[in-house]
Coordinates of C-alpha atoms and ligand atoms in Angstrom, one line a residue:
Chain A
M137 CA 30.2 107.7 112.5
P138 CA 31.1 105.0 109.9
E139 CA 30.4 106.1 106.4
K140 CA 27.2 105.1 104.6
P141 CA 27.5 101.7 102.9
I142 CA 26.0 103.1 99.7
Q143 CA 26.6 106.6 98.5
G144 CA 24.4 107.8 95.6
E145 CA 23.3 105.2 93.1
K146 CA 25.4 102.3 91.9
R147 CA 24.8 99.9 89.0
V148 CA 25.9 96.4 90.0
F149 CA 25.9 92.8 88.8
V150 CA 25.7 90.5 91.8
T151 CA 24.0 87.5 93.4
G152 CA 20.7 87.8 95.3
N153 CA 22.3 86.9 98.6
E154 CA 24.8 89.7 98.1
V155 CA 21.8 92.0 97.3
V156 CA 20.1 91.1 100.6
A157 CA 23.3 91.8 102.7
W158 CA 23.8 95.2 101.0
A159 CA 20.1 96.1 101.4
A160 CA 20.2 95.2 105.1
L161 CA 23.2 97.4 105.4
A162 CA 21.6 100.2 103.5
A163 CA 18.5 99.9 105.6
G164 CA 20.5 100.4 108.8
A165 CA 20.1 96.9 110.1
E166 CA 22.2 96.8 113.2
I167 CA 22.6 93.1 113.9
M168 CA 22.1 89.8 112.1
Y169 CA 21.7 86.4 113.8
G170 CA 21.9 83.3 111.7
Y171 CA 22.6 79.6 111.3
P172 CA 24.1 78.2 108.1
I173 CA 21.7 76.7 105.6
T174 CA 21.9 76.6 101.8
P175 CA 20.8 78.6 99.8
Q176 CA 21.0 81.6 102.2
N177 CA 24.6 81.1 103.5
E178 CA 26.1 84.0 101.4
I179 CA 23.8 86.5 103.1
M180 CA 25.8 85.8 106.3
H181 CA 29.1 85.6 104.3
Y182 CA 28.7 89.0 102.8
W183 CA 27.3 90.5 106.0
T184 CA 30.2 89.3 108.1
R185 CA 32.7 90.5 105.6
M186 CA 31.2 94.0 105.3
I187 CA 30.1 94.8 108.9
P188 CA 33.3 95.8 110.7
K189 CA 33.6 98.8 108.4
Y190 CA 30.1 99.9 109.3
G191 CA 29.9 99.0 113.0
R192 CA 27.2 96.3 112.6
R193 CA 27.1 93.0 114.4
F194 CA 26.6 89.3 113.8
L195 CA 26.0 86.2 115.9
Q196 CA 26.2 82.7 114.6
T197 CA 23.8 80.7 116.7
E198 CA 23.5 77.0 117.5
D199 CA 20.4 76.5 115.4
E200 CA 17.4 78.3 113.9
L201 CA 15.4 78.3 117.1
S202 CA 18.2 80.3 118.6
A203 CA 18.7 82.4 115.5
G204 CA 15.0 83.4 115.7
F205 CA 14.9 83.9 119.5
T206 CA 18.1 85.9 119.5
T207 CA 16.6 88.1 116.7
V208 CA 13.6 88.5 119.1
G209 CA 16.0 89.6 121.8
G210 CA 17.7 92.1 119.5
V211 CA 14.4 93.7 118.6
L212 CA 13.4 93.8 122.3
A213 CA 16.6 95.7 122.9
G214 CA 15.4 98.2 120.2
R215 CA 17.7 97.2 117.3
R216 CA 16.9 96.7 113.7
A217 CA 17.6 93.0 113.7
F218 CA 17.2 90.3 111.1
T219 CA 17.9 86.7 110.3
A220 CA 17.8 84.5 107.2
T221 CA 17.0 80.9 106.6
A222 CA 15.5 78.3 104.3
G223 CA 13.7 74.9 104.3
P224 CA 14.2 72.9 107.5
G225 CA 15.5 76.1 109.1
N226 CA 12.3 77.9 108.2
T227 CA 10.5 75.0 110.0
L228 CA 12.4 75.6 113.2
M229 CA 12.1 79.4 112.8
Q230 CA 8.3 79.2 113.2
E231 CA 8.6 78.8 116.9
P232 CA 10.3 82.2 117.5
I233 CA 8.1 83.8 114.9
S234 CA 5.0 82.7 116.8
M235 CA 6.5 84.5 119.8
A236 CA 7.1 87.6 117.7
E237 CA 3.5 87.4 116.5
A238 CA 2.2 87.0 120.1
M239 CA 4.2 90.0 121.3
R240 CA 4.1 92.2 118.1
L241 CA 7.9 92.1 117.6
P242 CA 9.2 93.5 114.4
I243 CA 11.7 90.9 113.4
V244 CA 12.7 90.6 109.8
V245 CA 13.3 87.2 108.3
V246 CA 14.7 86.5 104.8
V247 CA 13.7 83.1 103.4
Q248 CA 15.4 81.7 100.4
Q249 CA 13.2 78.8 99.5
R250 CA 14.6 75.3 98.8
G251 CA 13.0 72.0 97.9
G252 CA 10.7 70.3 100.4
P253 CA 9.5 68.3 102.3
S254 CA 12.4 67.5 104.6
T255 CA 15.9 68.2 103.5
A256 CA 14.9 67.7 99.8
T257 CA 17.1 69.9 97.6
V258 CA 19.3 72.9 98.5
I259 CA 18.4 74.4 95.1
Y260 CA 15.0 75.9 94.6
S261 CA 11.3 75.8 95.2
Q262 CA 8.2 77.8 96.0
Q263 CA 7.1 75.3 98.6
E264 CA 7.6 77.5 101.7
V265 CA 4.6 79.7 101.0
T266 CA 2.2 77.9 103.4
L267 CA 4.8 77.8 106.1
T268 CA 5.9 81.4 105.7
T269 CA 2.4 82.9 105.5
L270 CA 0.6 80.7 108.0
G271 CA 3.2 78.8 110.0
G272 CA 3.2 78.5 113.8
N273 CA 0.3 77.9 116.2
G274 CA -1.5 81.1 115.4
E275 CA -3.4 83.3 112.9
G276 CA -0.6 84.2 110.5
L277 CA -0.2 87.8 111.8
R278 CA 2.7 88.5 109.6
V279 CA 3.7 90.2 106.4
V280 CA 5.3 88.3 103.5
Y281 CA 6.8 90.0 100.4
S282 CA 7.5 87.6 97.5
T283 CA 10.2 89.1 95.3
A284 CA 10.8 88.4 91.6
T285 CA 14.0 90.3 90.7
H286 CA 17.2 91.4 92.3
Q287 CA 16.0 95.0 92.2
E288 CA 13.0 93.8 94.2
L289 CA 15.1 91.9 96.6
F290 CA 17.0 95.1 97.3
D291 CA 13.8 97.3 97.5
Y292 CA 11.8 94.9 99.6
T293 CA 14.5 94.0 102.0
I294 CA 14.8 97.7 102.9
K295 CA 11.0 98.0 102.9
S296 CA 10.6 95.0 105.2
F297 CA 12.3 96.8 108.1
N298 CA 10.0 99.7 107.7
T299 CA 6.9 97.6 107.5
A300 CA 7.9 95.6 110.5
W301 CA 8.7 98.6 112.7
K302 CA 5.7 100.6 111.5
Y303 CA 3.1 97.9 112.0
R304 CA 4.9 95.7 114.5
F305 CA 4.3 92.4 112.8
P306 CA 7.1 90.0 111.9
T307 CA 8.0 90.6 108.2
F308 CA 9.4 88.2 105.6
V309 CA 11.2 88.6 102.4
L310 CA 10.4 85.4 100.5
G311 CA 13.0 84.7 97.9
D312 CA 14.3 81.4 96.6
G313 CA 17.4 79.5 95.7
Y314 CA 17.4 80.8 92.1
Q315 CA 17.2 84.4 93.2
A316 CA 19.8 83.7 96.0
K317 CA 22.5 82.3 93.7
M318 CA 21.8 84.0 90.3
R319 CA 23.7 87.1 89.2
E320 CA 21.7 90.0 87.8
S321 CA 22.0 93.7 87.2
L322 CA 20.3 96.2 89.6
T323 CA 20.8 99.6 91.1
F324 CA 22.0 99.9 94.7
Y325 CA 20.9 103.1 96.4
D326 CA 20.9 104.9 99.7
P327 CA 17.3 104.9 100.8
A328 CA 17.6 108.4 102.2
E329 CA 18.6 109.8 98.8
R330 CA 15.5 108.2 97.3
G331 CA 13.4 109.9 99.9
I332 CA 12.8 106.6 101.8
E333 CA 12.8 107.4 105.5
M334 CA 13.7 104.5 107.8
V335 CA 11.0 104.1 110.5
P336 CA 12.8 104.7 113.8
T337 CA 13.2 101.8 116.2
D338 CA 12.8 101.9 119.9
A339 CA 13.5 99.6 122.8
Y340 CA 10.9 97.5 124.5
V341 CA 13.1 96.8 127.5
G342 CA 16.1 98.5 129.1
R343 CA 14.9 102.0 128.6
P344 CA 16.3 104.7 131.0
G345 CA 14.8 105.3 134.4
M346 CA 14.0 103.3 137.5
P347 CA 11.2 100.9 136.7
G348 CA 8.4 101.2 139.2
V349 CA 9.6 104.7 140.2
D350 CA 10.3 106.8 137.1
R351 CA 8.2 104.6 134.8
P352 CA 6.2 101.4 135.0
P353 CA 8.2 98.3 134.4
K354 CA 7.8 96.7 131.0
H355 CA 6.2 93.3 131.6
M356 CA 5.8 91.3 128.4
R357 CA 4.0 88.0 128.4
N358 CA 2.8 85.5 125.8
T359 CA 0.8 83.3 128.2
Y360 CA -2.7 84.0 129.4
N361 CA -4.7 82.5 132.2
M362 CA -8.2 82.6 130.6
E363 CA -9.6 82.1 127.1
E364 CA -11.3 85.5 127.3
E365 CA -8.0 87.3 128.1
L366 CA -6.3 85.8 125.0
Y367 CA -9.4 86.5 122.9
E368 CA -9.4 90.1 123.8
V369 CA -5.7 90.5 123.0
L370 CA -6.2 88.7 119.7
Q371 CA -9.2 90.8 118.7
G372 CA -7.0 93.9 119.0
Y373 CA -4.2 92.3 116.9
L374 CA -6.6 91.0 114.3
A375 CA -8.3 94.4 114.0
D376 CA -4.8 96.1 113.6
F377 CA -3.9 93.5 110.9
A378 CA -7.1 94.0 109.0
K379 CA -6.7 97.8 109.1
A380 CA -3.1 97.6 108.0
A381 CA -3.7 95.0 105.3
P382 CA -4.9 97.3 102.5
E383 CA -2.0 99.7 103.2
I384 CA 0.5 96.8 103.1
A385 CA -0.9 94.7 100.2
E386 CA 0.9 95.1 96.9
H387 CA 0.4 93.5 93.5
E388 CA 1.4 93.8 89.8
T389 CA -1.0 93.3 87.0
F390 CA -1.4 93.9 83.2
D391 CA -3.6 93.1 80.3
T392 CA -6.5 91.8 82.4
E393 CA -9.1 94.3 81.1
D394 CA -10.2 92.1 78.1
A395 CA -8.6 88.9 79.2
D396 CA -10.5 85.6 79.1
L397 CA -7.7 83.9 81.0
V398 CA -5.5 85.4 83.6
I399 CA -2.3 83.8 84.7
I400 CA -1.5 84.2 88.4
S401 CA 2.0 83.5 89.8
H402 CA 4.4 85.0 92.4
G403 CA 8.1 85.4 92.9
V404 CA 10.6 84.3 90.3
V405 CA 8.0 82.3 88.4
S406 CA 6.4 85.5 87.4
R407 CA 9.3 86.2 85.0
A408 CA 8.3 83.2 82.8
C409 CA 4.6 84.0 83.2
K410 CA 5.0 87.6 82.1
M411 CA 7.0 86.7 79.1
A412 CA 4.4 84.0 78.2
V413 CA 1.6 86.6 78.5
R414 CA 3.4 89.0 76.1
D415 CA 4.1 86.2 73.6
L416 CA 0.6 84.9 73.8
R417 CA -0.8 88.4 73.2
E418 CA 1.3 88.7 70.1
Q419 CA -0.2 85.5 68.9
G420 CA -3.7 86.8 69.5
Y421 CA -4.6 85.1 72.8
K422 CA -6.7 87.2 75.2
V423 CA -4.6 86.6 78.3
G424 CA -3.7 88.8 81.2
Y425 CA -1.4 88.7 84.2
F426 CA -1.8 89.1 88.0
R427 CA 0.9 88.7 90.7
P428 CA 0.5 89.2 94.4
I429 CA 3.7 90.8 95.7
T430 CA 2.5 90.4 99.3
L431 CA 1.3 86.8 99.9
R432 CA 0.3 87.9 103.4
P433 CA -1.8 90.0 103.4
M434 CA -3.1 89.2 99.9
P435 CA -4.2 92.0 97.6
E436 CA -7.7 90.9 98.0
K437 CA -9.8 93.6 96.4
E438 CA -7.6 93.7 93.3
L439 CA -7.6 89.9 92.9
Q440 CA -11.3 89.7 93.4
E441 CA -11.8 92.2 90.6
V442 CA -9.7 90.2 88.2
A443 CA -11.5 87.0 89.2
G444 CA -14.8 88.7 88.6
K445 CA -14.0 89.5 85.0
A446 CA -11.9 86.6 83.8
K447 CA -13.4 83.3 82.7
Q448 CA -10.4 81.3 83.6
L449 CA -7.6 81.7 86.2
L450 CA -4.4 79.7 85.6
V451 CA -2.2 79.5 88.7
V452 CA 1.4 78.7 87.9
E453 CA 3.9 77.8 90.7
S454 CA 6.8 75.7 91.7
A455 CA 4.7 74.0 94.4
Q456 CA 1.6 71.8 94.5
G457 CA -1.0 74.5 94.9
Q458 CA 0.3 76.6 97.8
L459 CA -0.3 79.8 96.0
A460 CA -3.5 78.4 94.5
R461 CA -4.9 77.8 98.0
L462 CA -4.3 81.5 99.0
V463 CA -5.9 82.6 95.7
K464 CA -9.0 80.4 96.1
E465 CA -9.6 81.7 99.6
V466 CA -9.6 85.3 98.4
I467 CA -11.8 84.7 95.3
Y468 CA -14.3 82.4 97.0
G469 CA -17.6 82.7 95.2
S470 CA -16.1 83.6 91.9
T471 CA -17.3 81.6 88.9
A472 CA -13.9 81.7 87.1
E473 CA -12.6 78.3 86.3
M474 CA -9.4 77.4 88.3
L475 CA -6.6 75.9 86.3
S476 CA -3.1 75.0 87.2
L477 CA 0.5 74.4 86.2
F478 CA 2.2 73.0 89.3
K479 CA 5.8 71.9 89.3
P480 CA 6.8 71.4 93.0
G481 CA 10.4 72.1 93.6
V482 CA 11.2 72.7 89.9
G483 CA 11.6 75.9 87.8
I484 CA 9.1 76.8 85.2
T485 CA 9.8 78.3 81.7
S486 CA 7.7 80.6 79.6
E487 CA 7.5 77.8 76.9
E488 CA 5.8 75.5 79.5
V489 CA 3.4 78.3 80.4
I490 CA 2.6 79.0 76.7
A491 CA 2.1 75.3 76.1
R492 CA -0.2 75.0 79.0
V493 CA -2.3 77.9 77.8
K494 CA -2.5 76.5 74.3
E495 CA -3.5 73.1 75.8
I496 CA -6.3 74.9 77.7
K497 CA -7.5 76.9 74.7
G498 CA -7.3 73.9 72.4
Chain B
M148 CA 15.5 78.1 158.8
T149 CA 16.6 81.6 159.6
V150 CA 14.1 84.5 159.7
Q151 CA 13.8 86.0 156.2
P152 CA 14.3 89.7 155.9
A153 CA 11.5 91.9 154.3
M154 CA 10.6 91.8 150.7
P155 CA 13.4 92.9 148.4
K156 CA 13.1 96.4 147.1
C157 CA 13.0 95.4 143.5
W158 CA 10.0 93.1 144.0
R159 CA 6.7 94.5 142.7
V160 CA 4.4 94.9 145.7
E161 CA 1.3 95.2 143.5
T162 CA 1.8 91.6 142.3
K163 CA 2.3 90.0 145.7
P164 CA 1.4 87.6 147.1
H165 CA 3.1 85.8 144.2
K166 CA 1.4 83.2 142.1
F167 CA 3.5 80.1 143.1
C168 CA 2.0 77.3 145.2
P169 CA 2.4 77.7 149.0
G170 CA 5.8 76.3 150.0
C171 CA 7.2 76.6 146.4
G172 CA 11.0 77.1 146.1
H173 CA 10.6 79.5 143.1
G174 CA 9.7 82.4 145.5
L175 CA 12.8 81.7 147.6
V176 CA 15.1 81.7 144.5
L177 CA 13.5 85.0 143.4
K178 CA 14.0 86.4 146.9
A179 CA 17.7 85.6 146.7
L180 CA 17.8 87.1 143.2
G181 CA 15.9 90.2 144.4
Q182 CA 18.3 90.7 147.4
A183 CA 21.4 90.4 145.2
I184 CA 20.0 92.9 142.7
D185 CA 19.2 95.3 145.6
E186 CA 22.6 95.0 147.1
L187 CA 24.2 95.7 143.7
G188 CA 21.8 98.6 143.0
I189 CA 21.1 97.4 139.5
Q190 CA 17.3 97.2 139.4
D191 CA 17.3 99.8 136.5
K192 CA 19.8 97.8 134.5
V193 CA 18.5 94.3 134.7
V194 CA 16.2 92.7 132.1
F195 CA 14.6 89.6 133.5
G196 CA 13.6 86.8 131.1
C197 CA 11.5 84.0 132.4
D198 CA 10.9 80.6 130.7
I199 CA 7.8 78.6 130.3
G200 CA 7.4 76.3 133.3
C201 CA 6.5 77.6 136.7
S202 CA 9.0 80.3 136.1
L203 CA 6.5 81.9 133.7
L204 CA 4.5 82.9 136.8
S205 CA 7.2 85.5 137.5
W206 CA 6.4 87.6 134.3
D207 CA 5.2 90.5 136.5
F208 CA 7.1 89.6 139.7
F209 CA 9.7 92.4 139.7
N210 CA 9.8 96.2 139.2
M211 CA 12.1 95.4 136.4
D212 CA 11.6 95.0 132.6
T213 CA 10.6 91.4 132.0
V214 CA 10.1 89.2 129.0
Q215 CA 8.3 85.9 129.2
T216 CA 9.8 83.6 126.5
H217 CA 9.1 80.1 125.3
H218 CA 9.9 76.8 127.0
G219 CA 13.7 76.4 126.9
R220 CA 14.3 79.6 124.9
T221 CA 15.1 82.2 127.5
N222 CA 18.9 81.8 127.1
P223 CA 18.8 82.8 123.4
V224 CA 16.3 85.7 124.0
I225 CA 18.5 87.2 126.7
T226 CA 21.6 86.4 124.6
G227 CA 20.2 88.3 121.6
M228 CA 19.3 91.2 123.8
K229 CA 22.7 91.4 125.4
R230 CA 24.4 91.1 122.1
A231 CA 22.3 94.0 120.8
N232 CA 22.7 96.2 123.9
S233 CA 25.6 95.4 126.2
D234 CA 24.4 97.9 128.8
I235 CA 21.7 95.5 129.8
I236 CA 22.3 93.1 132.6
G237 CA 20.5 90.0 131.3
V238 CA 19.0 87.4 133.6
A239 CA 17.6 84.2 132.1
Y240 CA 15.5 82.3 134.6
M241 CA 14.3 78.8 133.8
G242 CA 13.4 75.4 135.2
D243 CA 15.4 72.2 134.9
G244 CA 13.2 70.9 132.0
G245 CA 13.7 74.2 130.2
G246 CA 17.4 74.4 130.7
Y247 CA 18.5 70.7 130.5
A248 CA 16.0 69.1 128.2
I249 CA 14.3 71.3 125.5
G250 CA 16.8 74.1 125.8
A251 CA 19.9 72.1 126.4
Q252 CA 21.5 73.2 123.2
H253 CA 21.0 76.8 124.1
L254 CA 22.6 76.3 127.6
V255 CA 25.5 74.5 126.1
S256 CA 26.1 77.1 123.4
S257 CA 25.6 80.0 125.7
A258 CA 28.3 78.5 127.9
T259 CA 30.8 77.6 125.2
R260 CA 30.4 81.1 123.6
N261 CA 30.8 82.6 127.1
E262 CA 27.7 84.8 126.7
R263 CA 27.8 87.7 129.1
I264 CA 24.5 86.8 130.7
T265 CA 23.4 85.3 134.0
A266 CA 21.4 82.1 133.8
I267 CA 19.6 80.9 136.9
L268 CA 18.1 77.4 136.7
V269 CA 15.6 76.0 139.3
N270 CA 16.1 72.3 139.9
N271 CA 13.0 70.8 141.4
T272 CA 13.7 67.3 139.9
Q273 CA 10.6 67.3 137.6
Y274 CA 8.3 69.3 135.4
G275 CA 6.3 71.4 137.8
M276 CA 4.1 73.3 135.5
T277 CA 2.8 70.4 133.5
G278 CA 2.0 68.3 136.6
G279 CA 5.0 66.5 137.7
Q280 CA 6.5 64.5 134.8
M281 CA 10.1 63.1 134.8
A282 CA 12.8 65.7 134.1
P283 CA 16.5 65.2 133.2
T284 CA 17.1 65.9 136.9
T285 CA 14.7 63.2 138.3
M286 CA 16.7 60.9 140.6
P287 CA 16.9 57.2 140.2
G288 CA 13.9 55.5 141.8
Q289 CA 12.0 58.8 142.1
K290 CA 8.4 58.5 141.2
T291 CA 6.9 61.0 138.8
E292 CA 3.8 60.9 136.6
T293 CA 5.8 59.5 133.7
S294 CA 8.0 57.3 135.9
P295 CA 5.3 55.9 138.1
Y296 CA 7.4 53.0 139.3
G297 CA 10.4 55.2 139.9
R298 CA 13.0 56.4 137.5
D299 CA 14.9 53.6 135.9
A300 CA 18.4 54.8 135.3
E301 CA 19.1 51.9 133.0
T302 CA 16.5 52.9 130.4
T303 CA 16.0 56.6 131.1
G304 CA 19.4 57.9 132.2
S305 CA 20.8 59.5 135.3
P306 CA 20.2 63.0 136.7
T307 CA 21.8 65.7 134.7
Q308 CA 24.7 67.3 136.4
G309 CA 24.1 70.8 135.0
P310 CA 26.7 73.0 136.7
E311 CA 29.3 70.2 136.3
M312 CA 28.6 70.2 132.6
V313 CA 28.7 73.9 132.2
A314 CA 31.8 74.1 134.3
A315 CA 33.5 71.6 132.0
I316 CA 32.7 73.4 128.8
A317 CA 32.7 77.1 129.6
P318 CA 35.8 79.1 128.7
E319 CA 37.9 81.1 131.1
G320 CA 35.9 83.8 132.9
A321 CA 32.7 81.8 133.5
Y322 CA 31.1 81.6 136.9
V323 CA 29.3 78.3 137.8
A324 CA 27.7 77.3 141.1
R325 CA 25.0 75.2 142.6
G326 CA 23.1 76.6 145.5
S327 CA 20.1 75.6 147.5
V328 CA 17.0 77.3 148.9
A329 CA 17.9 75.6 152.2
N330 CA 20.8 78.0 152.5
M331 CA 19.5 81.4 151.4
K332 CA 22.5 83.4 152.4
Q333 CA 24.8 81.3 150.3
L334 CA 22.4 81.2 147.4
K335 CA 22.1 84.9 147.4
G336 CA 25.9 85.2 147.5
Y337 CA 26.2 82.9 144.4
I338 CA 23.6 84.8 142.5
K339 CA 25.3 88.1 143.4
K340 CA 28.6 86.8 142.1
A341 CA 27.0 85.5 139.0
L342 CA 25.6 89.0 138.4
E343 CA 28.9 90.7 139.2
N344 CA 30.7 88.3 136.8
Q345 CA 28.4 89.5 134.0
M346 CA 28.9 93.1 135.0
A347 CA 32.6 92.7 134.9
G348 CA 32.2 91.2 131.4
N349 CA 34.1 88.1 132.4
G350 CA 31.9 85.4 130.9
F351 CA 28.9 83.2 131.2
S352 CA 27.4 83.0 134.7
F353 CA 25.3 80.0 135.8
V354 CA 23.7 79.2 139.0
E355 CA 21.5 76.1 139.6
A356 CA 19.3 76.4 142.6
L357 CA 18.1 73.3 144.3
S358 CA 14.4 74.0 144.9
L359 CA 11.1 72.7 146.4
C360 CA 8.0 71.5 144.7
P361 CA 5.7 70.3 147.5
T362 CA 2.8 70.1 145.1
N363 CA 4.2 67.5 142.8
W364 CA 6.4 65.8 145.3
R365 CA 3.2 65.5 147.4
T366 CA 5.1 66.2 150.5
N367 CA 4.2 68.1 153.7
A368 CA 6.4 70.9 155.0
K369 CA 8.7 68.5 156.9
D370 CA 9.1 66.0 154.2
T371 CA 9.6 68.7 151.6
W372 CA 12.8 69.9 153.3
K373 CA 13.8 66.3 154.0
F374 CA 13.4 65.5 150.2
L375 CA 15.7 68.5 149.4
E376 CA 18.3 68.0 152.1
E377 CA 18.5 64.3 152.2
D378 CA 17.5 62.9 148.8
M379 CA 18.6 65.8 146.5
Y380 CA 21.8 66.5 148.3
K381 CA 22.9 62.9 147.6
Y382 CA 22.9 63.6 143.8
F383 CA 23.5 67.3 143.6
K384 CA 26.5 68.8 145.3
V385 CA 26.2 72.4 146.6
G386 CA 29.1 74.7 146.0
E387 CA 31.0 76.8 143.5
L388 CA 32.5 75.0 140.5
R389 CA 34.0 77.9 138.5
V390 CA 35.1 81.2 140.0
P391 CA 37.1 83.6 137.9
G392 CA 39.8 85.3 140.0
P393 CA 40.3 84.9 143.8
R394 CA 37.5 83.2 145.8
E395 CA 35.7 85.6 148.2
K396 CA 34.3 84.9 151.6
E397 CA 30.7 85.8 150.7
G398 CA 28.8 83.1 149.1
Q399 CA 30.6 80.3 150.9
Ligands
TPP602 C1 7.6 73.5 123.0 C2 6.9 73.2 124.3 N1 6.8 71.9 124.7 C3 6.2 71.6 125.8 C4 5.6 72.6 126.6 C5 4.8 72.3 127.8 N2 5.5 72.6 129.1 C6 5.2 73.8 129.7 S1 6.1 73.9 131.1 C7 6.9 72.4 130.9 C8 7.8 71.9 131.9 C9 8.4 72.8 132.8 O1 9.3 72.1 133.7 P1 10.6 72.9 134.2 O2 11.2 73.5 133.0 O3 11.4 71.9 135.0 O4 10.0 74.1 135.1 P2 9.1 73.9 136.5 O5 7.7 74.1 136.1 O6 9.4 72.6 137.0 O7 9.7 75.0 137.3 C10 6.5 71.9 129.7 C11 7.0 70.6 129.2 C12 5.7 73.9 126.1 N3 5.2 75.0 126.8 N4 6.4 74.2 125.0
SF4_603 S1 4.0 73.2 140.9 FE1 5.8 73.1 142.1 S2 7.3 74.4 141.1 FE2 5.3 74.9 140.3 S3 4.5 76.6 141.6 FE3 3.7 74.7 142.5 S4 5.2 74.1 144.0 FE4 6.2 75.6 142.7
MG604 MG1 11.3 71.6 137.0

């Protein structure tokens, strides 16, 4: 048995991509499939450097279609398998992800968002929210964790394997180019030592026994002959998703009790927003903060509660309203005024958030 | 045609008669595959992947674990599986559109990486499932729904020579052949060698099977065989293109 990648707890100062590679190792991921794209490349770089020591595997594929479909194959064989991508790669990745949705395959995909549309920038954005939560020709039967710190990148990369294998929905860690490339302090740990049990994996195909004699053959399809057949299958999936949603949904919130205005953001932008809320509070503004950690499923009840109390909601994001659309859907019927600070493909500072709030408050 | 022996043991009786059109070549290719699997005694080791195309109809064809994938994506799914569990004998089954058009990059890369999988591609010179459109394998002058006046090689290219391409790019250890449903013994022999080559861990194994699609060719029984043996044989040469190690009698 190769030794555990992380023993005990270890304080480190590293880039986000390095964090993801270590987290996948710590989570017991057995194989990664990937295709180069900035800003996720270093996940593969660190992974390929570290894996010989721990008996893990890697395959560099011909494109992201293949990276996604080989990940599907790895999961079918019963392995904790993952891939990582960004931007145009995420676009291609949607086809294999739709197969994973259709067949309830627990693939894990790490997305480090870059600018869009098209090739745009290799640097940063929050413009892959719509694609990651709702891409593909289906109903968005997937889980999306949006991380804000390197510690969260580590925590949620580990967690994503467990969510995927427990509920059997494709699961994403949605980061971005800033998180990918920036260095930051965090604590690496062995999940077992923190009491985190990794959900066991099992093979869909290639199990022991003679199919048709010792056991029925496993016949997996994604095509149906009749509308009703598909409808019935989807009803089951949708019911499972609805049941799992409250168990999966996560959020972070503070200072909303007496707030007139609540700032809503996700991912790395929440750092600026949280800082802004604290500064504004000190200056006497009644502001609060809400952040969905899962963008799919959304923390619906909690967000509805906040929207029921606040007079104004200010959505701040590095995209033109992709988070705002998800928020509006959840709080439909609320009388809170919807306000925005949208900077597609560009980072947002706390000063900008403070200025926007002061502009609103006059 | 010789009398065909009984149903292969690894076929799933409960799902027969199969779902292909009467006279379709897919059933014959899957018979050859079934016989080869029976002879090698590997029914419990094979994972069968079928593409989208008429091959999708084989998702419950065998008493073997089976995964239906997407159009053109069976090679990467089986590749990913094999890379994750090398005990599996992976078979990727696809049409000419799936393998040579939408999934061409996967075929090329599976070949150049010498993936230890067996790919079987059914060449029926057009897109069967979608109603007979032009495929990369459509022959010059051949009428299809999207080449209603006959394929014009000048503007739409010439028939893809799949095995020739794979043979040219695959590293040492690959097995490459083109068989035909008009010679079932030979086709079975090729497929058997393609499976054995994977089992020996030699390299990528690829068999193109020249097949029949009376539905879209709009041919009766006699003309169907004539189309295969006269027209298709002109463009697609049957035989082995790459054989690791000494050539054996069987399959010739
Ligand atoms: C991405 C995508 N594009 C198009 C299709 C539609 N489609 C289904 S089967 C098929 C053609 C199948 O032809 P071939 O691969 O030659 O198999 P055959 O039916 O002839 O055996 C196409 C284009 C699809 N399913 N997916
Ligand atoms: S359309 Fe052609 S290839 Fe498809 S099942 Fe019918 S005969 Fe076979
Ligand atoms: Mg075809």
